[in-house]
mmCIF file of N, CA, C and O in Angstrom:
data_model
loop_
_atom_site.group_PDB
_atom_site.id
_atom_site.type_symbol
_atom_site.label_atom_id
_atom_site.label_comp_id
_atom_site.label_asym_id
_atom_site.label_seq_id
_atom_site.Cartn_x
_atom_site.Cartn_y
_atom_site.Cartn_z
ATOM 1 N N MET A 1 6.018 10.328 -25.409
ATOM 2 C CA MET A 1 4.726 10.016 -24.851
ATOM 3 C C MET A 1 4.816 10.037 -23.322
ATOM 4 O O MET A 1 5.742 9.488 -22.744
ATOM 5 N N THR A 2 3.870 10.639 -22.678
ATOM 6 C CA THR A 2 3.826 10.726 -21.231
ATOM 7 C C THR A 2 3.177 9.479 -20.656
ATOM 8 O O THR A 2 2.110 9.062 -21.102
ATOM 9 N N GLN A 3 3.824 8.889 -19.659
ATOM 10 C CA GLN A 3 3.284 7.701 -19.001
ATOM 11 C C GLN A 3 2.299 8.128 -17.938
ATOM 12 O O GLN A 3 2.575 9.025 -17.159
ATOM 13 N N LYS A 4 1.129 7.479 -17.899
ATOM 14 C CA LYS A 4 0.124 7.786 -16.876
ATOM 15 C C LYS A 4 0.591 7.224 -15.544
ATOM 16 O O LYS A 4 1.087 6.116 -15.461
ATOM 17 N N THR A 5 0.459 8.016 -14.520
ATOM 18 C CA THR A 5 0.725 7.535 -13.172
ATOM 19 C C THR A 5 -0.598 7.439 -12.430
ATOM 20 O O THR A 5 -1.544 8.154 -12.727
ATOM 21 N N TRP A 6 -0.638 6.547 -11.482
ATOM 22 C CA TRP A 6 -1.846 6.250 -10.735
ATOM 23 C C TRP A 6 -1.644 6.520 -9.257
ATOM 24 O O TRP A 6 -0.529 6.505 -8.757
ATOM 25 N N ASN A 7 -2.761 6.699 -8.574
ATOM 26 C CA ASN A 7 -2.778 6.722 -7.125
ATOM 27 C C ASN A 7 -3.340 5.358 -6.727
ATOM 28 O O ASN A 7 -4.539 5.103 -6.879
ATOM 29 N N VAL A 8 -2.470 4.460 -6.270
ATOM 30 C CA VAL A 8 -2.813 3.064 -6.059
ATOM 31 C C VAL A 8 -2.847 2.737 -4.574
ATOM 32 O O VAL A 8 -1.929 3.086 -3.838
ATOM 33 N N MET A 9 -3.921 2.047 -4.152
ATOM 34 C CA MET A 9 -3.946 1.502 -2.799
ATOM 35 C C MET A 9 -3.532 0.047 -2.888
ATOM 36 O O MET A 9 -4.046 -0.702 -3.723
ATOM 37 N N VAL A 10 -2.584 -0.354 -2.044
ATOM 38 C CA VAL A 10 -2.151 -1.749 -1.976
ATOM 39 C C VAL A 10 -2.543 -2.281 -0.606
ATOM 40 O O VAL A 10 -1.975 -1.881 0.407
ATOM 41 N N THR A 11 -3.559 -3.160 -0.590
ATOM 42 C CA THR A 11 -3.896 -3.813 0.674
ATOM 43 C C THR A 11 -2.854 -4.895 0.896
ATOM 44 O O THR A 11 -2.430 -5.569 -0.045
ATOM 45 N N GLY A 12 -2.393 -5.032 2.106
ATOM 46 C CA GLY A 12 -1.320 -5.977 2.380
ATOM 47 C C GLY A 12 0.013 -5.502 1.845
ATOM 48 O O GLY A 12 0.912 -6.293 1.567
ATOM 49 N N GLY A 13 0.172 -4.202 1.736
ATOM 50 C CA GLY A 13 1.391 -3.626 1.164
ATOM 51 C C GLY A 13 2.641 -3.846 1.986
ATOM 52 O O GLY A 13 3.747 -3.658 1.491
ATOM 53 N N ALA A 14 2.504 -4.256 3.241
ATOM 54 C CA ALA A 14 3.663 -4.536 4.074
ATOM 55 C C ALA A 14 3.891 -6.044 4.226
ATOM 56 O O ALA A 14 4.699 -6.469 5.032
ATOM 57 N N GLY A 15 3.193 -6.824 3.407
ATOM 58 C CA GLY A 15 3.359 -8.268 3.448
ATOM 59 C C GLY A 15 4.464 -8.728 2.513
ATOM 60 O O GLY A 15 5.220 -7.930 1.953
ATOM 61 N N TYR A 16 4.543 -10.025 2.327
ATOM 62 C CA TYR A 16 5.614 -10.640 1.546
ATOM 63 C C TYR A 16 5.659 -10.115 0.115
ATOM 64 O O TYR A 16 6.704 -9.670 -0.362
ATOM 65 N N VAL A 17 4.540 -10.148 -0.583
ATOM 66 C CA VAL A 17 4.497 -9.679 -1.965
ATOM 67 C C VAL A 17 4.392 -8.155 -2.004
ATOM 68 O O VAL A 17 5.069 -7.489 -2.787
ATOM 69 N N GLY A 18 3.551 -7.594 -1.170
ATOM 70 C CA GLY A 18 3.348 -6.148 -1.163
ATOM 71 C C GLY A 18 4.603 -5.357 -0.895
ATOM 72 O O GLY A 18 4.848 -4.321 -1.522
ATOM 73 N N SER A 19 5.442 -5.856 0.001
ATOM 74 C CA SER A 19 6.670 -5.126 0.340
ATOM 75 C C SER A 19 7.667 -5.119 -0.823
ATOM 76 O O SER A 19 8.548 -4.260 -0.877
ATOM 77 N N ALA A 20 7.521 -6.041 -1.752
ATOM 78 C CA ALA A 20 8.347 -6.038 -2.965
ATOM 79 C C ALA A 20 7.712 -5.159 -4.049
ATOM 80 O O ALA A 20 8.413 -4.507 -4.817
ATOM 81 N N LEU A 21 6.390 -5.137 -4.091
ATOM 82 C CA LEU A 21 5.665 -4.384 -5.112
ATOM 83 C C LEU A 21 5.675 -2.879 -4.856
ATOM 84 O O LEU A 21 5.855 -2.082 -5.786
ATOM 85 N N VAL A 22 5.468 -2.476 -3.619
ATOM 86 C CA VAL A 22 5.344 -1.054 -3.293
ATOM 87 C C VAL A 22 6.548 -0.223 -3.766
ATOM 88 O O VAL A 22 6.367 0.806 -4.428
ATOM 89 N N PRO A 23 7.796 -0.645 -3.496
ATOM 90 C CA PRO A 23 8.933 0.146 -4.012
ATOM 91 C C PRO A 23 8.953 0.244 -5.537
ATOM 92 O O PRO A 23 9.321 1.278 -6.095
ATOM 93 N N LYS A 24 8.526 -0.811 -6.228
ATOM 94 C CA LYS A 24 8.493 -0.796 -7.692
ATOM 95 C C LYS A 24 7.448 0.191 -8.205
ATOM 96 O O LYS A 24 7.687 0.907 -9.184
ATOM 97 N N LEU A 25 6.301 0.244 -7.552
ATOM 98 C CA LEU A 25 5.267 1.210 -7.930
ATOM 99 C C LEU A 25 5.767 2.641 -7.718
ATOM 100 O O LEU A 25 5.566 3.506 -8.561
ATOM 101 N N LEU A 26 6.421 2.871 -6.586
ATOM 102 C CA LEU A 26 6.960 4.200 -6.309
ATOM 103 C C LEU A 26 8.039 4.576 -7.323
ATOM 104 O O LEU A 26 8.063 5.705 -7.822
ATOM 105 N N ASP A 27 8.913 3.639 -7.653
ATOM 106 C CA ASP A 27 9.976 3.888 -8.629
ATOM 107 C C ASP A 27 9.394 4.232 -10.004
ATOM 108 O O ASP A 27 10.003 4.982 -10.771
ATOM 109 N N ALA A 28 8.225 3.679 -10.299
ATOM 110 C CA ALA A 28 7.560 3.958 -11.582
ATOM 111 C C ALA A 28 6.823 5.285 -11.572
ATOM 112 O O ALA A 28 6.232 5.686 -12.567
ATOM 113 N N GLY A 29 6.831 5.974 -10.423
ATOM 114 C CA GLY A 29 6.223 7.296 -10.337
ATOM 115 C C GLY A 29 4.814 7.345 -9.797
ATOM 116 O O GLY A 29 4.188 8.395 -9.740
ATOM 117 N N HIS A 30 4.302 6.185 -9.396
ATOM 118 C CA HIS A 30 2.936 6.133 -8.872
ATOM 119 C C HIS A 30 2.890 6.615 -7.420
ATOM 120 O O HIS A 30 3.887 6.537 -6.703
ATOM 121 N N THR A 31 1.759 7.088 -6.993
ATOM 122 C CA THR A 31 1.493 7.411 -5.598
ATOM 123 C C THR A 31 0.869 6.170 -4.980
ATOM 124 O O THR A 31 -0.023 5.556 -5.589
ATOM 125 N N VAL A 32 1.335 5.772 -3.813
ATOM 126 C CA VAL A 32 0.901 4.502 -3.219
ATOM 127 C C VAL A 32 0.386 4.711 -1.805
ATOM 128 O O VAL A 32 1.045 5.361 -0.988
ATOM 129 N N THR A 33 -0.782 4.165 -1.536
ATOM 130 C CA THR A 33 -1.316 4.068 -0.180
ATOM 131 C C THR A 33 -1.256 2.618 0.230
ATOM 132 O O THR A 33 -1.796 1.755 -0.481
ATOM 133 N N VAL A 34 -0.590 2.329 1.327
ATOM 134 C CA VAL A 34 -0.510 0.973 1.860
ATOM 135 C C VAL A 34 -1.515 0.856 2.995
ATOM 136 O O VAL A 34 -1.500 1.668 3.920
ATOM 137 N N LEU A 35 -2.378 -0.131 2.917
ATOM 138 C CA LEU A 35 -3.294 -0.456 4.017
ATOM 139 C C LEU A 35 -2.888 -1.834 4.542
ATOM 140 O O LEU A 35 -2.944 -2.817 3.802
ATOM 141 N N ASP A 36 -2.438 -1.883 5.782
ATOM 142 C CA ASP A 36 -1.944 -3.132 6.335
ATOM 143 C C ASP A 36 -2.050 -3.110 7.856
ATOM 144 O O ASP A 36 -2.029 -2.041 8.475
ATOM 145 N N LEU A 37 -2.136 -4.282 8.437
ATOM 146 C CA LEU A 37 -2.117 -4.419 9.893
ATOM 147 C C LEU A 37 -0.695 -4.380 10.450
ATOM 148 O O LEU A 37 -0.515 -4.228 11.645
ATOM 149 N N TYR A 38 0.302 -4.592 9.601
ATOM 150 C CA TYR A 38 1.708 -4.635 10.009
ATOM 151 C C TYR A 38 1.927 -5.703 11.094
ATOM 152 O O TYR A 38 2.615 -5.476 12.075
ATOM 153 N N LEU A 39 1.342 -6.872 10.858
ATOM 154 C CA LEU A 39 1.480 -7.967 11.820
ATOM 155 C C LEU A 39 2.919 -8.453 11.959
ATOM 156 O O LEU A 39 3.307 -8.990 12.991
ATOM 157 N N TYR A 40 3.707 -8.279 10.917
ATOM 158 C CA TYR A 40 5.089 -8.780 10.933
ATOM 159 C C TYR A 40 6.115 -7.681 11.136
ATOM 160 O O TYR A 40 7.292 -7.847 10.841
ATOM 161 N N GLY A 41 5.656 -6.548 11.645
ATOM 162 C CA GLY A 41 6.563 -5.441 11.951
ATOM 163 C C GLY A 41 6.374 -4.282 10.998
ATOM 164 O O GLY A 41 5.844 -4.427 9.901
ATOM 165 N N GLU A 42 6.829 -3.147 11.442
ATOM 166 C CA GLU A 42 6.673 -1.918 10.660
ATOM 167 C C GLU A 42 7.932 -1.539 9.905
ATOM 168 O O GLU A 42 7.954 -0.550 9.190
ATOM 169 N N ASP A 43 8.971 -2.334 10.032
ATOM 170 C CA ASP A 43 10.239 -1.987 9.388
ATOM 171 C C ASP A 43 10.350 -2.456 7.941
ATOM 172 O O ASP A 43 11.277 -2.077 7.239
ATOM 173 N N VAL A 44 9.415 -3.241 7.480
ATOM 174 C CA VAL A 44 9.517 -3.841 6.152
ATOM 175 C C VAL A 44 9.538 -2.784 5.028
ATOM 176 O O VAL A 44 10.123 -3.003 3.988
ATOM 177 N N LEU A 45 8.956 -1.638 5.262
ATOM 178 C CA LEU A 45 8.933 -0.570 4.253
ATOM 179 C C LEU A 45 9.917 0.551 4.587
ATOM 180 O O LEU A 45 9.836 1.639 4.014
ATOM 181 N N ASP A 46 10.861 0.298 5.473
ATOM 182 C CA ASP A 46 11.834 1.331 5.865
ATOM 183 C C ASP A 46 12.577 1.906 4.661
ATOM 184 O O ASP A 46 12.941 3.083 4.663
ATOM 185 N N GLY A 47 12.813 1.115 3.645
ATOM 186 C CA GLY A 47 13.548 1.566 2.471
ATOM 187 C C GLY A 47 12.844 2.642 1.659
ATOM 188 O O GLY A 47 13.478 3.387 0.909
ATOM 189 N N VAL A 48 11.514 2.731 1.805
ATOM 190 C CA VAL A 48 10.755 3.735 1.051
ATOM 191 C C VAL A 48 10.027 4.711 1.965
ATOM 192 O O VAL A 48 9.433 5.684 1.502
ATOM 193 N N ARG A 49 10.079 4.446 3.250
ATOM 194 C CA ARG A 49 9.414 5.333 4.209
ATOM 195 C C ARG A 49 10.017 6.736 4.093
ATOM 196 O O ARG A 49 11.213 6.904 3.957
ATOM 197 N N GLY A 50 9.188 7.733 4.080
ATOM 198 C CA GLY A 50 9.644 9.101 3.883
ATOM 199 C C GLY A 50 9.470 9.553 2.443
ATOM 200 O O GLY A 50 9.609 10.742 2.157
ATOM 201 N N ASN A 51 9.171 8.616 1.544
ATOM 202 C CA ASN A 51 8.884 9.007 0.162
ATOM 203 C C ASN A 51 7.587 9.810 0.164
ATOM 204 O O ASN A 51 6.573 9.351 0.690
ATOM 205 N N PRO A 52 7.585 11.002 -0.421
ATOM 206 C CA PRO A 52 6.375 11.824 -0.393
ATOM 207 C C PRO A 52 5.188 11.220 -1.144
ATOM 208 O O PRO A 52 4.057 11.652 -0.948
ATOM 209 N N LYS A 53 5.451 10.210 -1.966
ATOM 210 C CA LYS A 53 4.353 9.560 -2.704
ATOM 211 C C LYS A 53 3.838 8.311 -1.992
ATOM 212 O O LYS A 53 3.038 7.578 -2.539
ATOM 213 N N LEU A 54 4.313 8.078 -0.772
ATOM 214 C CA LEU A 54 3.868 6.920 0.008
ATOM 215 C C LEU A 54 3.022 7.378 1.181
ATOM 216 O O LEU A 54 3.416 8.250 1.952
ATOM 217 N N ARG A 55 1.858 6.763 1.311
ATOM 218 C CA ARG A 55 0.993 6.984 2.471
ATOM 219 C C ARG A 55 0.747 5.630 3.110
ATOM 220 O O ARG A 55 0.369 4.678 2.430
ATOM 221 N N GLU A 56 0.970 5.540 4.404
ATOM 222 C CA GLU A 56 0.750 4.280 5.110
ATOM 223 C C GLU A 56 -0.446 4.428 6.045
ATOM 224 O O GLU A 56 -0.534 5.369 6.813
ATOM 225 N N VAL A 57 -1.351 3.464 5.949
ATOM 226 C CA VAL A 57 -2.526 3.420 6.823
ATOM 227 C C VAL A 57 -2.458 2.096 7.574
ATOM 228 O O VAL A 57 -2.560 1.024 6.970
ATOM 229 N N LYS A 58 -2.246 2.188 8.885
ATOM 230 C CA LYS A 58 -2.217 0.980 9.701
ATOM 231 C C LYS A 58 -3.638 0.701 10.146
ATOM 232 O O LYS A 58 -4.234 1.487 10.889
ATOM 233 N N GLY A 59 -4.193 -0.389 9.644
ATOM 234 C CA GLY A 59 -5.564 -0.709 9.974
ATOM 235 C C GLY A 59 -6.006 -2.015 9.373
ATOM 236 O O GLY A 59 -5.268 -2.670 8.634
ATOM 237 N N ASP A 60 -7.231 -2.367 9.685
ATOM 238 C CA ASP A 60 -7.799 -3.645 9.310
ATOM 239 C C ASP A 60 -8.718 -3.470 8.098
ATOM 240 O O ASP A 60 -9.628 -2.635 8.110
ATOM 241 N N LEU A 61 -8.499 -4.269 7.094
ATOM 242 C CA LEU A 61 -9.305 -4.244 5.871
ATOM 243 C C LEU A 61 -10.781 -4.520 6.158
ATOM 244 O O LEU A 61 -11.645 -4.126 5.374
ATOM 245 N N ARG A 62 -11.072 -5.147 7.254
ATOM 246 C CA ARG A 62 -12.459 -5.457 7.602
ATOM 247 C C ARG A 62 -13.184 -4.283 8.242
ATOM 248 O O ARG A 62 -14.386 -4.367 8.514
ATOM 249 N N ASP A 63 -12.497 -3.175 8.461
ATOM 250 C CA ASP A 63 -13.091 -1.979 9.067
ATOM 251 C C ASP A 63 -13.461 -0.993 7.957
ATOM 252 O O ASP A 63 -12.579 -0.384 7.344
ATOM 253 N N PRO A 64 -14.756 -0.816 7.694
ATOM 254 C CA PRO A 64 -15.183 0.049 6.587
ATOM 255 C C PRO A 64 -14.671 1.484 6.685
ATOM 256 O O PRO A 64 -14.353 2.100 5.663
ATOM 257 N N ALA A 65 -14.561 2.019 7.878
ATOM 258 C CA ALA A 65 -14.083 3.398 8.039
ATOM 259 C C ALA A 65 -12.604 3.511 7.652
ATOM 260 O O ALA A 65 -12.193 4.485 7.014
ATOM 261 N N VAL A 66 -11.811 2.523 8.019
ATOM 262 C CA VAL A 66 -10.389 2.512 7.675
ATOM 263 C C VAL A 66 -10.237 2.402 6.152
ATOM 264 O O VAL A 66 -9.441 3.096 5.540
ATOM 265 N N VAL A 67 -11.016 1.528 5.540
ATOM 266 C CA VAL A 67 -10.959 1.345 4.097
ATOM 267 C C VAL A 67 -11.375 2.627 3.381
ATOM 268 O O VAL A 67 -10.719 3.054 2.421
ATOM 269 N N ALA A 68 -12.450 3.259 3.827
ATOM 270 C CA ALA A 68 -12.908 4.504 3.212
ATOM 271 C C ALA A 68 -11.825 5.577 3.278
ATOM 272 O O ALA A 68 -11.591 6.298 2.305
ATOM 273 N N ASP A 69 -11.148 5.677 4.404
ATOM 274 C CA ASP A 69 -10.063 6.640 4.558
ATOM 275 C C ASP A 69 -8.910 6.320 3.605
ATOM 276 O O ASP A 69 -8.387 7.193 2.926
ATOM 277 N N ALA A 70 -8.512 5.056 3.548
ATOM 278 C CA ALA A 70 -7.388 4.654 2.701
ATOM 279 C C ALA A 70 -7.696 4.839 1.226
ATOM 280 O O ALA A 70 -6.796 5.104 0.425
ATOM 281 N N LEU A 71 -8.948 4.720 0.838
ATOM 282 C CA LEU A 71 -9.337 4.825 -0.570
ATOM 283 C C LEU A 71 -9.404 6.261 -1.090
ATOM 284 O O LEU A 71 -9.451 6.466 -2.304
ATOM 285 N N LYS A 72 -9.365 7.235 -0.213
ATOM 286 C CA LYS A 72 -9.486 8.627 -0.643
ATOM 287 C C LYS A 72 -8.444 8.971 -1.699
ATOM 288 O O LYS A 72 -7.244 8.824 -1.478
ATOM 289 N N GLY A 73 -8.919 9.383 -2.866
ATOM 290 C CA GLY A 73 -8.039 9.809 -3.933
ATOM 291 C C GLY A 73 -7.445 8.692 -4.768
ATOM 292 O O GLY A 73 -6.664 8.957 -5.682
ATOM 293 N N CYS A 74 -7.784 7.456 -4.482
ATOM 294 C CA CYS A 74 -7.181 6.338 -5.209
ATOM 295 C C CYS A 74 -7.883 6.079 -6.539
ATOM 296 O O CYS A 74 -9.090 6.228 -6.659
ATOM 297 N N ASP A 75 -7.070 5.701 -7.535
ATOM 298 C CA ASP A 75 -7.573 5.342 -8.860
ATOM 299 C C ASP A 75 -7.710 3.835 -9.030
ATOM 300 O O ASP A 75 -8.462 3.368 -9.884
ATOM 301 N N ALA A 76 -6.936 3.087 -8.264
ATOM 302 C CA ALA A 76 -6.889 1.634 -8.427
ATOM 303 C C ALA A 76 -6.539 0.980 -7.106
ATOM 304 O O ALA A 76 -5.948 1.614 -6.224
ATOM 305 N N VAL A 77 -6.911 -0.289 -6.988
ATOM 306 C CA VAL A 77 -6.590 -1.077 -5.794
ATOM 307 C C VAL A 77 -5.916 -2.374 -6.242
ATOM 308 O O VAL A 77 -6.389 -3.041 -7.164
ATOM 309 N N ILE A 78 -4.827 -2.697 -5.584
ATOM 310 C CA ILE A 78 -4.185 -4.005 -5.763
ATOM 311 C C ILE A 78 -4.376 -4.720 -4.438
ATOM 312 O O ILE A 78 -3.837 -4.304 -3.406
ATOM 313 N N HIS A 79 -5.173 -5.785 -4.475
ATOM 314 C CA HIS A 79 -5.564 -6.472 -3.240
ATOM 315 C C HIS A 79 -4.640 -7.658 -2.976
ATOM 316 O O HIS A 79 -4.699 -8.657 -3.658
ATOM 317 N N LEU A 80 -3.775 -7.499 -1.979
ATOM 318 C CA LEU A 80 -2.837 -8.557 -1.595
ATOM 319 C C LEU A 80 -3.015 -8.994 -0.143
ATOM 320 O O LEU A 80 -2.288 -9.858 0.321
ATOM 321 N N ALA A 81 -3.952 -8.393 0.570
ATOM 322 C CA ALA A 81 -4.098 -8.663 1.996
ATOM 323 C C ALA A 81 -4.626 -10.075 2.229
ATOM 324 O O ALA A 81 -5.562 -10.543 1.569
ATOM 325 N N CYS A 82 -3.988 -10.753 3.165
ATOM 326 C CA CYS A 82 -4.464 -12.057 3.624
ATOM 327 C C CYS A 82 -3.674 -12.416 4.888
ATOM 328 O O CYS A 82 -2.602 -11.861 5.138
ATOM 329 N N ILE A 83 -4.219 -13.293 5.638
ATOM 330 C CA ILE A 83 -3.480 -13.848 6.773
ATOM 331 C C ILE A 83 -3.259 -15.300 6.422
ATOM 332 O O ILE A 83 -4.182 -16.119 6.456
ATOM 333 N N SER A 84 -2.032 -15.614 6.028
ATOM 334 C CA SER A 84 -1.766 -16.939 5.441
ATOM 335 C C SER A 84 -1.221 -17.944 6.426
ATOM 336 O O SER A 84 -1.002 -19.089 6.047
ATOM 337 N N ASN A 85 -0.993 -17.548 7.652
ATOM 338 C CA ASN A 85 -0.442 -18.537 8.603
ATOM 339 C C ASN A 85 -1.565 -19.308 9.216
ATOM 340 O O ASN A 85 -2.039 -19.229 10.191
#
C-alpha cells in the first residue's frame, strides 16, 4: 500500500515544538513549508536545511500576504506559532 504524502505548512516551524516536528515530517516523505519569524535564530533547522522538500518562509503570521505565499500548494496546516515569553 502506498502511503499518502502531504504538502504541509508548519507555522512556528522553527520554534521549540516545530523544530522537532519538521525533521520527522520530512523523514516521513512529506513536503514542508515553515513559516516563522525565527526570533530565536535561524540555525535551529540547520540539520534539514538544504532538503529539497523543505521551504522556509521568514515572515509574520499576522501578514496576510506572507501567509498567502506560504500556503501556496499546501494540503494541510499545523499551527504551532506563538510568542510564549
